[in-house]
Coordinates of C-alpha atoms (C1' of nucleotides) in Angstrom, one line a residue:
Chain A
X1 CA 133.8 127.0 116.8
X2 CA 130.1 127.1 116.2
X3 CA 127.9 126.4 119.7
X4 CA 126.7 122.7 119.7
X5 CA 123.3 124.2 121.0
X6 CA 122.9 126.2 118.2
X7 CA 123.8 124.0 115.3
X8 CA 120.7 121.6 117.1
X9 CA 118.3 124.4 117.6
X10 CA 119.1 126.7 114.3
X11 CA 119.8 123.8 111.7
X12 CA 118.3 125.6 108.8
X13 CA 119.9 128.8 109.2
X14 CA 123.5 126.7 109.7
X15 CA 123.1 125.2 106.2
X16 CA 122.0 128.1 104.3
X17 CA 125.2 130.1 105.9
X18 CA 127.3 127.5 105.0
X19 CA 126.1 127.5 101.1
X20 CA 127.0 131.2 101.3
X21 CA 130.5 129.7 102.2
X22 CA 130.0 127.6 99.0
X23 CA 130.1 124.1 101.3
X24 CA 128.5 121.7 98.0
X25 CA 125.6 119.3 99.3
X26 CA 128.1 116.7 100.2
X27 CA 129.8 119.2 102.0
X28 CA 126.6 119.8 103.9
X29 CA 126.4 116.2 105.2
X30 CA 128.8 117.0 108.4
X31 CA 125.8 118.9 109.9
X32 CA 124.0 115.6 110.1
X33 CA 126.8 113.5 111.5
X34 CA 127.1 115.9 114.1
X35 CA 123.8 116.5 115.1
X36 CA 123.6 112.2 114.8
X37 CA 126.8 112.2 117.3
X38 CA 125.4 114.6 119.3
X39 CA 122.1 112.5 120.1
X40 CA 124.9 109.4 120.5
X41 CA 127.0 111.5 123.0
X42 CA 123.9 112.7 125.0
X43 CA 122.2 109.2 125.6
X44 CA 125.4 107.9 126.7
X45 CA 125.9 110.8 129.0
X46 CA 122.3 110.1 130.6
X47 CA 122.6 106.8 130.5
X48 CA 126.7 107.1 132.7
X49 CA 125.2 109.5 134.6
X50 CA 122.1 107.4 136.2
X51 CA 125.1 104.4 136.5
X52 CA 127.2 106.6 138.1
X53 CA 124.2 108.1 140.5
X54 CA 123.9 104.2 141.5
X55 CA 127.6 103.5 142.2
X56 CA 127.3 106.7 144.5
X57 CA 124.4 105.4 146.0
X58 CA 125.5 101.8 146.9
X59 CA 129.1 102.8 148.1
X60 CA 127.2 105.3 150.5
X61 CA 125.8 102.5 151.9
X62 CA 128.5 100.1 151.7
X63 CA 130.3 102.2 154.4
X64 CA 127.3 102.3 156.6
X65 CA 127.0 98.5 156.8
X66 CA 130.5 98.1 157.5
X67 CA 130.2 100.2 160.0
X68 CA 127.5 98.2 161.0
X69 CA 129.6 95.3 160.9
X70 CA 127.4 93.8 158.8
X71 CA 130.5 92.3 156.4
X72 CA 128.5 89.8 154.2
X73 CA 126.1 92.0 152.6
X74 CA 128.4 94.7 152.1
X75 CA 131.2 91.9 150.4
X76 CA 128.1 91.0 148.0
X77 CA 127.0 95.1 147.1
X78 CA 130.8 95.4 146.2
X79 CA 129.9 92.8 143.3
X80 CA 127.1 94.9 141.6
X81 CA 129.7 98.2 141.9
X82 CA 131.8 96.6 140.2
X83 CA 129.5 95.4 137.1
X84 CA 128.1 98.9 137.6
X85 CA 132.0 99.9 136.9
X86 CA 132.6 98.0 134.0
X87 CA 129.5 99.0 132.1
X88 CA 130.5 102.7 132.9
X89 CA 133.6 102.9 131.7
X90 CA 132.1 101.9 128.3
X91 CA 129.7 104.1 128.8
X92 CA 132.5 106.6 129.4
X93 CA 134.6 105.6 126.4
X94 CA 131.6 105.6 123.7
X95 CA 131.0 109.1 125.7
X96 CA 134.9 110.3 125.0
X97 CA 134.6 109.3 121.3
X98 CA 131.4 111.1 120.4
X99 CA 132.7 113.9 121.9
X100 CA 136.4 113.8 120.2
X101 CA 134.4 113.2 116.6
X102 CA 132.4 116.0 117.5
X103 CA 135.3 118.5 117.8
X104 CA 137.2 117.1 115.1
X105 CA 133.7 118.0 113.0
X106 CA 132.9 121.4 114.4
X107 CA 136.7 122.5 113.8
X108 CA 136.2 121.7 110.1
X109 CA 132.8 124.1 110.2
X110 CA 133.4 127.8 109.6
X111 CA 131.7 130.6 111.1
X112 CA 128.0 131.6 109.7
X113 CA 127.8 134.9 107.9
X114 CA 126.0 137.6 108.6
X115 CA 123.1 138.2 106.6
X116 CA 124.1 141.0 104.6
X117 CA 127.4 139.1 103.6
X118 CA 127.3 138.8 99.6
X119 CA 127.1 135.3 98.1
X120 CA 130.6 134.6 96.2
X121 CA 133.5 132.5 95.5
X122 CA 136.7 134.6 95.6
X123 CA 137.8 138.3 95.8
X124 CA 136.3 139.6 92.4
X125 CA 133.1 138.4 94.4
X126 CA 133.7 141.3 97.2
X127 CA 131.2 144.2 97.4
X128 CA 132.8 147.4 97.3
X129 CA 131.4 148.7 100.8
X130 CA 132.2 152.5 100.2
X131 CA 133.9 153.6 96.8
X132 CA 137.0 156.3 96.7
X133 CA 134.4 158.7 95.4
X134 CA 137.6 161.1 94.3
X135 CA 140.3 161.4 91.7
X136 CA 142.9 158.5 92.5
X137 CA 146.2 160.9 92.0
X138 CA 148.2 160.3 88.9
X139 CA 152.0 160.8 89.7
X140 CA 152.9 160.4 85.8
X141 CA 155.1 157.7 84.4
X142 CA 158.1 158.5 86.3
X143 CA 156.7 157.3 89.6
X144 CA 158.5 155.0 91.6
X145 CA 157.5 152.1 93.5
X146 CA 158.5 152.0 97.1
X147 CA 161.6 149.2 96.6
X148 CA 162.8 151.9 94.0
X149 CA 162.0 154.8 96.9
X150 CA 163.7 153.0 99.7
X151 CA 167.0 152.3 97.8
X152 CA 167.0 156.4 96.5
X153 CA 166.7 157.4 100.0
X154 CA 167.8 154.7 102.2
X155 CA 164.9 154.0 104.5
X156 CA 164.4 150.7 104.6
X157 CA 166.9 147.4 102.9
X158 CA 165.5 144.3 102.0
X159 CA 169.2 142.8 101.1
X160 CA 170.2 143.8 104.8
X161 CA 167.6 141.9 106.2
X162 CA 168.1 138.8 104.4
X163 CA 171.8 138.7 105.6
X164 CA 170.6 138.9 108.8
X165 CA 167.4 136.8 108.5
X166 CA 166.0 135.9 104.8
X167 CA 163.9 137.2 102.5
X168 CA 160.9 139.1 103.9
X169 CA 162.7 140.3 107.0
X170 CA 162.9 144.7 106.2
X171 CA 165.6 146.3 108.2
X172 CA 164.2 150.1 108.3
X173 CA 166.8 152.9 108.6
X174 CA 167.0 156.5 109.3
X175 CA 164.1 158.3 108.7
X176 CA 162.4 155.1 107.1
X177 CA 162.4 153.8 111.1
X178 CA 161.9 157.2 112.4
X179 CA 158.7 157.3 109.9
X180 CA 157.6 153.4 111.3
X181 CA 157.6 154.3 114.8
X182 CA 155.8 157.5 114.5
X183 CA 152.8 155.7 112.6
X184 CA 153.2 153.6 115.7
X185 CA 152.8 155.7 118.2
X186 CA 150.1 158.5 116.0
X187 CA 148.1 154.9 115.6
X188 CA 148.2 154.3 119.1
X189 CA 147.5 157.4 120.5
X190 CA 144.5 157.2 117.9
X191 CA 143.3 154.1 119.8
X192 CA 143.7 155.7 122.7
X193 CA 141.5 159.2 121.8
X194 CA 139.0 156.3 121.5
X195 CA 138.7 155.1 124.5
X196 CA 140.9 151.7 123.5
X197 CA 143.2 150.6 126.4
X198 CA 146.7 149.8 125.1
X199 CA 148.0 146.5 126.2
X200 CA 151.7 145.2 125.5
X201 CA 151.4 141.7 125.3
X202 CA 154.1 138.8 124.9
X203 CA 155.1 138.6 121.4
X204 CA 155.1 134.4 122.0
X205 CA 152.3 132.3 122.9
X206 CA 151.3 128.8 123.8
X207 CA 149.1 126.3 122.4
X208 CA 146.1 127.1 124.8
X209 CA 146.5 130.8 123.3
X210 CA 146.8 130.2 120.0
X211 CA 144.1 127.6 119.7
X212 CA 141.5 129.8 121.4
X213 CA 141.6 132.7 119.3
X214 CA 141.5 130.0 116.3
X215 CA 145.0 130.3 114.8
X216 CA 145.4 126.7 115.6
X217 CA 145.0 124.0 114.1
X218 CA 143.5 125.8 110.9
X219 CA 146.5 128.0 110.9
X220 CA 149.5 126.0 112.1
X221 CA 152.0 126.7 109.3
X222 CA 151.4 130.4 109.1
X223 CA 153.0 130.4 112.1
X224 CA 156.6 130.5 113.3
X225 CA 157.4 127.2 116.0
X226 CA 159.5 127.5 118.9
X227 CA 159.8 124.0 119.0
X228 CA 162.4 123.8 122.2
X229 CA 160.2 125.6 124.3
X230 CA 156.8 124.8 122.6
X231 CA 155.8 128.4 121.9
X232 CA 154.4 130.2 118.6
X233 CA 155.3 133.6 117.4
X234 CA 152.1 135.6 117.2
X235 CA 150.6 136.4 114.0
X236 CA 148.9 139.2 115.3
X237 CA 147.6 141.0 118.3
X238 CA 144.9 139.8 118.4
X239 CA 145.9 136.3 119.7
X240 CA 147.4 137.6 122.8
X241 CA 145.3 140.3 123.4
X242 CA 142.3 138.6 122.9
X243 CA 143.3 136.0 125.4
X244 CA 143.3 138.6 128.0
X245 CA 139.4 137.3 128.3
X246 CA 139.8 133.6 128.2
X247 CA 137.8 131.9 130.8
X248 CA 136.5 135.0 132.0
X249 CA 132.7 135.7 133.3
X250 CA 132.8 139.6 132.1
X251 CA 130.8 142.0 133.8
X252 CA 128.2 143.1 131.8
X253 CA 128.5 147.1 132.4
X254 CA 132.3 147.0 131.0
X255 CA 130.9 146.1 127.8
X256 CA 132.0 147.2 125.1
X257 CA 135.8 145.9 126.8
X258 CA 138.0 148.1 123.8
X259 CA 141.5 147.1 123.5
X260 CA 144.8 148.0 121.4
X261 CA 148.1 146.7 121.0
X262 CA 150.9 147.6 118.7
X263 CA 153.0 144.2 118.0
X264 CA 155.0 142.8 115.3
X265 CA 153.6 140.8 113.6
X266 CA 155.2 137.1 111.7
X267 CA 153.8 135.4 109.3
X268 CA 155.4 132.4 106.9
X269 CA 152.6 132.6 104.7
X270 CA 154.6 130.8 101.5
X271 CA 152.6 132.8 98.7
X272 CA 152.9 133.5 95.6
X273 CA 156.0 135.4 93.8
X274 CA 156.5 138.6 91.7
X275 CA 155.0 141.9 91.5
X276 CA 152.5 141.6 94.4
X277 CA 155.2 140.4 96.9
X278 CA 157.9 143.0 96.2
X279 CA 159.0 145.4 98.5
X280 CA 156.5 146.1 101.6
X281 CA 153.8 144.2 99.9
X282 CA 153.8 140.8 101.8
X283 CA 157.0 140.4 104.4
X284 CA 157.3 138.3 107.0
X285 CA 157.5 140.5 110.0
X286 CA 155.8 143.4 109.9
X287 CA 154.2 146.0 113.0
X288 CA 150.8 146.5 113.4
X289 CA 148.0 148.3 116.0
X290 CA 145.2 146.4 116.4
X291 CA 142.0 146.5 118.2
X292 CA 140.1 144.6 119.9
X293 CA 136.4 144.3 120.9
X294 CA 134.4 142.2 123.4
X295 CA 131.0 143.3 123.5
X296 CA 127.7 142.7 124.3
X297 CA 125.9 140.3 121.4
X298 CA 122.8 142.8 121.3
X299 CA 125.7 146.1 120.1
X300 CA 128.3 144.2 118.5
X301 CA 127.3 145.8 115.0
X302 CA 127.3 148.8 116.3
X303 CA 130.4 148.2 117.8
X304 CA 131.6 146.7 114.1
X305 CA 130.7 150.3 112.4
X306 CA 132.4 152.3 115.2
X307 CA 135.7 150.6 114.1
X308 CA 135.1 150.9 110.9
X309 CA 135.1 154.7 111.8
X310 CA 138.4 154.6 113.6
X311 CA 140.0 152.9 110.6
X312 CA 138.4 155.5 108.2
X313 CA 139.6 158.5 110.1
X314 CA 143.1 156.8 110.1
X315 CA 143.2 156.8 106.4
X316 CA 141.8 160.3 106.4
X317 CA 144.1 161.5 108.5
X318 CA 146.6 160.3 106.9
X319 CA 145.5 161.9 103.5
X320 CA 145.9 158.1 101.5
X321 CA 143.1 157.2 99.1
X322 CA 141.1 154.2 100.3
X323 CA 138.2 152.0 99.9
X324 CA 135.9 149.7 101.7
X325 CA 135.1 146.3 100.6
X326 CA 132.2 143.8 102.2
X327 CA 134.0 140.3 102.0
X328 CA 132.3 137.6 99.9
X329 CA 131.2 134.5 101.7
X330 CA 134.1 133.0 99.8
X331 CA 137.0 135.2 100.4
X332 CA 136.0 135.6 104.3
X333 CA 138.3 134.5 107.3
X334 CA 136.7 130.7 108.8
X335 CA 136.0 132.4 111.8
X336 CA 134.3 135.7 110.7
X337 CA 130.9 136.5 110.4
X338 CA 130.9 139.6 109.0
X339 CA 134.5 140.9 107.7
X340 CA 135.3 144.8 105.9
X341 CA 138.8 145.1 104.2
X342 CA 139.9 148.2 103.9
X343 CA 142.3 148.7 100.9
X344 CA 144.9 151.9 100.4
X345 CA 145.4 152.9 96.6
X346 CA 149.1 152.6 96.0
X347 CA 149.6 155.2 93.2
X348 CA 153.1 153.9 91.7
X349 CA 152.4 149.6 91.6
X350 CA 148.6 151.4 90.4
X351 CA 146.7 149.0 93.0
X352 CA 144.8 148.6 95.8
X353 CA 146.6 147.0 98.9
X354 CA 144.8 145.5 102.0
X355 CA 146.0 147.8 104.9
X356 CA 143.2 146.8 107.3
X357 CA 140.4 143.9 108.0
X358 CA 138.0 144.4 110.4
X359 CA 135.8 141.7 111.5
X360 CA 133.1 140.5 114.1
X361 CA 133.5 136.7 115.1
X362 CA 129.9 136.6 116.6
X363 CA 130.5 133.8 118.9
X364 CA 132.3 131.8 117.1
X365 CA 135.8 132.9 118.8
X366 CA 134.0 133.3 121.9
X367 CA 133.3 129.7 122.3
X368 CA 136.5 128.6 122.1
X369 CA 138.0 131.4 124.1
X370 CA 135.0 131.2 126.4
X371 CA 134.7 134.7 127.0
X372 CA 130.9 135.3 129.0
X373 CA 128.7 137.6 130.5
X374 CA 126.1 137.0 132.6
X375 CA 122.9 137.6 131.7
X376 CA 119.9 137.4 134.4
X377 CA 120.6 133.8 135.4
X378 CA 122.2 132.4 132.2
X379 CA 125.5 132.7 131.4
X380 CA 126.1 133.9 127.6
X381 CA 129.0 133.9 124.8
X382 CA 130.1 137.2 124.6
X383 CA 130.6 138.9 121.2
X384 CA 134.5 139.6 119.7
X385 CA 135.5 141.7 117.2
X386 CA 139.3 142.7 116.1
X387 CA 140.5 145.0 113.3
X388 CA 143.8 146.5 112.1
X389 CA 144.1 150.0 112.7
X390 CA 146.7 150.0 110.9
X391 CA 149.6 147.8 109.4
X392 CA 151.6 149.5 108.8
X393 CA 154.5 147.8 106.0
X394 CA 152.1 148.7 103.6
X395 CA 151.0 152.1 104.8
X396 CA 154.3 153.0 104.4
X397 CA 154.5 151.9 101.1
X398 CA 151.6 153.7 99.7
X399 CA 152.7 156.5 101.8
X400 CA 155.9 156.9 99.9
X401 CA 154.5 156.0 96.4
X402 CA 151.7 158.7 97.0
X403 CA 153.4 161.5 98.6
X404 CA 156.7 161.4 96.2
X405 CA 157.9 164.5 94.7
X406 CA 160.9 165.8 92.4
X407 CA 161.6 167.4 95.7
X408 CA 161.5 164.1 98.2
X409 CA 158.7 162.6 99.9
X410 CA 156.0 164.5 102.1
X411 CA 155.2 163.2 105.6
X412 CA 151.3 164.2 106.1
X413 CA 150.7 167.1 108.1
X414 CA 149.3 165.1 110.6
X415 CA 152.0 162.8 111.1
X416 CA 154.5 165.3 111.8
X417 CA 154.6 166.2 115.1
X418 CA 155.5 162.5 115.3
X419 CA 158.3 161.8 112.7
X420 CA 159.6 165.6 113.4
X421 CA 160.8 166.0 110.2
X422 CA 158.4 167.0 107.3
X423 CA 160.2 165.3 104.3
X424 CA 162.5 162.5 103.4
X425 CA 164.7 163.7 100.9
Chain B
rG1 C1' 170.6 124.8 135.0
rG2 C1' 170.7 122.9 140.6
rA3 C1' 167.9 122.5 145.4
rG4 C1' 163.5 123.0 148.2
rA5 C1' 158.2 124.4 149.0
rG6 C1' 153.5 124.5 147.2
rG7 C1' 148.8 124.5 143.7
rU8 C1' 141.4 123.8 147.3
rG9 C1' 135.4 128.2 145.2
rG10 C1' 135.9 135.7 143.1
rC11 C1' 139.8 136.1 147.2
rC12 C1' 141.9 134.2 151.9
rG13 C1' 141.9 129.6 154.2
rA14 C1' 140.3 124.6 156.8
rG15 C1' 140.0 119.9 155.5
rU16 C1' 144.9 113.1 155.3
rG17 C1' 139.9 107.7 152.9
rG18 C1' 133.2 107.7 153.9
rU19 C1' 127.1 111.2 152.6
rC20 C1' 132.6 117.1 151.0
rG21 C1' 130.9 121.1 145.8
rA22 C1' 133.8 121.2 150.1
rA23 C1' 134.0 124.5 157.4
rG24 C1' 135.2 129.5 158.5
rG25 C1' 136.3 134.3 157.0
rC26 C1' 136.5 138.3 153.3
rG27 C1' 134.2 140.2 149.1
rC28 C1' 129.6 140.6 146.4
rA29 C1' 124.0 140.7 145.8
rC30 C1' 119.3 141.2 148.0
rG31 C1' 116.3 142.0 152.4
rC32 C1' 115.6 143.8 157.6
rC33 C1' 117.2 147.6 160.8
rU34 C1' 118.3 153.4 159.9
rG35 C1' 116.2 160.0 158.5
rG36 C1' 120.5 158.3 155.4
rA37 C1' 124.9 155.5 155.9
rA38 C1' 128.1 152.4 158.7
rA39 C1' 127.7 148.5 162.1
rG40 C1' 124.5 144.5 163.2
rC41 C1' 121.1 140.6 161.6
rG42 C1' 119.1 137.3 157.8
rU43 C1' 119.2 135.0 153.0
rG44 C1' 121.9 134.0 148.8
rU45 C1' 126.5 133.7 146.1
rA46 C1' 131.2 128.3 141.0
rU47 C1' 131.4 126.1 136.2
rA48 C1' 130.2 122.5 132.5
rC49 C1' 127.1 118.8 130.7
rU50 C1' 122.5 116.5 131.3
rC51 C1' 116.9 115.1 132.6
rC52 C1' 112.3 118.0 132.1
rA53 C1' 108.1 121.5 126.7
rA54 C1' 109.6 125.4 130.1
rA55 C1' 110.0 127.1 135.1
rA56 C1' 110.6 124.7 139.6
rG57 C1' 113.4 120.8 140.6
rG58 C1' 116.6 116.5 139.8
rG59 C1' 121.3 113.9 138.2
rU60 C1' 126.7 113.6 136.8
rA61 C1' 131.5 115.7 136.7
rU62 C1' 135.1 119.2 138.4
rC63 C1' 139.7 120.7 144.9
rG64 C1' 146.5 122.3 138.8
rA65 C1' 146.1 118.1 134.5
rG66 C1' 146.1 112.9 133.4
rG67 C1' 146.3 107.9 135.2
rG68 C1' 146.1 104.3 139.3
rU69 C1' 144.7 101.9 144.2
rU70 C1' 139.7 101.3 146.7
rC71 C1' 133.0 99.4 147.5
rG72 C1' 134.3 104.8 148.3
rA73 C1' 139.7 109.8 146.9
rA74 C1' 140.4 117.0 147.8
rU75 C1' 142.7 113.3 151.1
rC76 C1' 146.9 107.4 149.3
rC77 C1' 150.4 106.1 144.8
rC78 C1' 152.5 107.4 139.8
rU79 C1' 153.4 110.8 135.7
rC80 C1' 153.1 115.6 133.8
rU81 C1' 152.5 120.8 134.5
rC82 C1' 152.5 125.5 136.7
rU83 C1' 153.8 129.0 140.7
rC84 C1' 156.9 130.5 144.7
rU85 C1' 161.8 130.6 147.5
rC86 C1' 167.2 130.0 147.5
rC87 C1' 171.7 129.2 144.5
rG88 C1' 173.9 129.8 139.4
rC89 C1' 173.7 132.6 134.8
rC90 C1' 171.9 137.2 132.8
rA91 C1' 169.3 142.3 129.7

RNA sequence: GGAGAGGUGGCCGAGUGGUCGAAGGCGCACGCCUGGAAAGCGUGUAUACUCCAAAAGGGUAUCGAGGGUUCGAAUCCCUCUCUCUCCGCCA
């Protein structure tokens, strides 16, 4: 949610981020009503508050001239309390609406982008950040996707998990799960080596949680409902993990506060059908290692490219063929500011899949989450920033498209030590 | 699931209707003292909104949440919620 204070004092700069979100001139008009409801809200606040300051005022001294016996005077100050009373409480109420309208306004106003974000309406729009600048590999025609690849070697079992579950539910076996936790845990310890702290949170959360990091109520039915017990699944770490700083006054020399989680990760997401939701490509429950950022406003771009770094030398690592794209205004998460996607070349489907986005939310996450700092004697919106590093359903799948051979598919060198095998054949 | 106890500031803890945003302590910050430190002494130490061009300084709200009684509520009443203890069940 954007700050109040700065939609009032940074009007221009709100509307010309929201036309690089494509928002049409009647779109444009909600900046208006709010800053109109905001001067509504603020003279009714002044206005309760000076009523209020009276109230206080002559109760104080009701109780002194009872106790001064002096009944008669006091029976006839109880009289203007109480018209004080009644003209506060509608005070109060026109207060309550303003305020409610507001919200309900401010909730429909995405985040403004960055400055170098590229004007756009959808994907076709993105800005490829940083190019595979080598020969994408070319496996022949006899390739096989990794639906084909799991069946030949029994590592993971779609069919399986829709007896067990439904569609989109992957039941990994063998060395298919051996090969999922050890990207786990090489992803992790990745975090780790820099300087991330790893945090196991709950896997369900409650409304509080999942409003704050913005999930609800833009996102309500990508999540799964535990409706006895009132709890969502999470859709990613970074809802919990994130939360970790609700409410809280950071100190300002733990900034940059660097976080990591591994967590599966659920998702309802009814999309579209066919090629692009085979396999790996788009399931329901999947694992992922994020991080998390909450930094100082002043480094938080700084902080931004450092992940980007991270997520880079994962896919190095790993030996898999990727590339960076800058996110169009159009294509960009509601809450971003400024969002990379990094996309893995899967060499048998012959296209790119999103393995990673990495964003920074500015304050926009922040003032819903209220994570602050203080700074001198103001107390500020701290800066938060989340990327995945990686998921991994469709890491595997490139992995297995890109490293088949006649022989069986190669584990990278660097994975290894973790899978202790070298090849699933 | 059953029974009971309880939620007060960063923490502990006092406060059962009147000037209480809240005693006291701890912690923290700054200053004095000291060669330096500790101790000691002093000062300060919540958040949000708002008034003011800004600073200084005011105002309002907040004692788990919401509602009620009252001129006046941390204190009384109602509802909800969370935590703890005991019992039951259980990985």
């Amino acid at each position: 949610m954007l700050e109040l204070s700065f939609i009032r004092s940074n009007k221009e700069r709100v509307i010309q981020g929201l036309k690089t979100r494509n928002f049409t001139d009647e779109n444009l008009k909600v900046v208006d009503e709010i800053l109109a409801l905001d001067e509504v809200r603020r003279n009714s606040q002044t206005e309760l508050d000076n009523n209020l300051a009276e109230s206080k005022q002559l109760s104080n001294e009701i109780g002194g001239l009872y106790k001064q016996g002096k009944r008669e005077e006091a029976d006839s100050m109880k009289e203007q309390v109480a018209r004080l009373k009644e003209q506060s409480k509608e005070l109060e109420s026109r207060m309550k609406e303003a305020v409610e309208k507001i919200e309900e306004l401010l909730l429909g106003v995405p985040n403004i982008p960055h400055e170098s974000v590229p004007v756009g309406t959808t994907a076709d729009d993105n800005e490829v950040f940083k190019a595979w600048e080598n020969p994408l590999p070319d496996l022949g025609p006899d390739a096989l996707p990794h639906w084909e690849l799991a069946k030949k070697y029994n590592i993971f079992d779609l069919d399986l998990g829709v007896k067990l579950t439904g569609s989109g539910f992957p039941v990994y076996r063998g060395k298919g799960a051996r090969l999922e936790r050890a990207l786990i845990n090489f992803f992790l310890d990745e975090a780790t080596n820099a300087g991330y702290e790893e945090i196991a949170p709950p896997l369900m959360v409650n409304h509080d949680t999942a409003k704050a990091t913005g999930q609800l109520p833009d996102k309500e039915g990508q999540m799964y409902y535990v409706e006895r017990d009132d709890l969502y699944l999470i859709p990613t770490a970074e809802v919990p993990v994130t939360n970790l700083y609700r409410d809280v006054i950071v100190d300002e020399k733990d900034f940059p506060i660097k976080l990591t989680g591994y967590t599966p990760c659920f998702r309802r997401e009814a999309g579209s059908y066919g090629a692009h939701v085979r396999g790996l490509n788009r399931v329901h429950q999947f694992d992922k290692v994020e991080i998390v950022q909450i930094a100082h406003p002043d480094s938080s771009y700084e902080q931004l490219n450092q992940m980007l770094a991270h997520v880079s030398g994962l896919l190095d690592k790993l030996e898999l063929p990727y590339r960076i794209l800058r996110l169009c205004g159009g294509d960009m998460g509601f809450t971003s500011a400024l969002t990379f996607d990094f996309e893995v070349w899967s060499a048998a489907q012959k296209r790119w899949l999103e393995v990673s986005s990495v964003s920074n939310f500015e304050t926009y996450q922040s003032n819903r989450l209220k994570v602050r700092f203080k700074d001198g004697k103001q107390t500020r919106l701290a800066h938060t920033l989340n990327g995945s590093a990686l998921a991994l359903a469709r890491i595997v799948a490139a992995l297995l498209e890109n490293n088949q051979t006649p022989e069986g598919i190669q584990i990278p060198e660097v994975l290894k030590p973790y899978t202790r095998f070298e090849m699933i054949d």
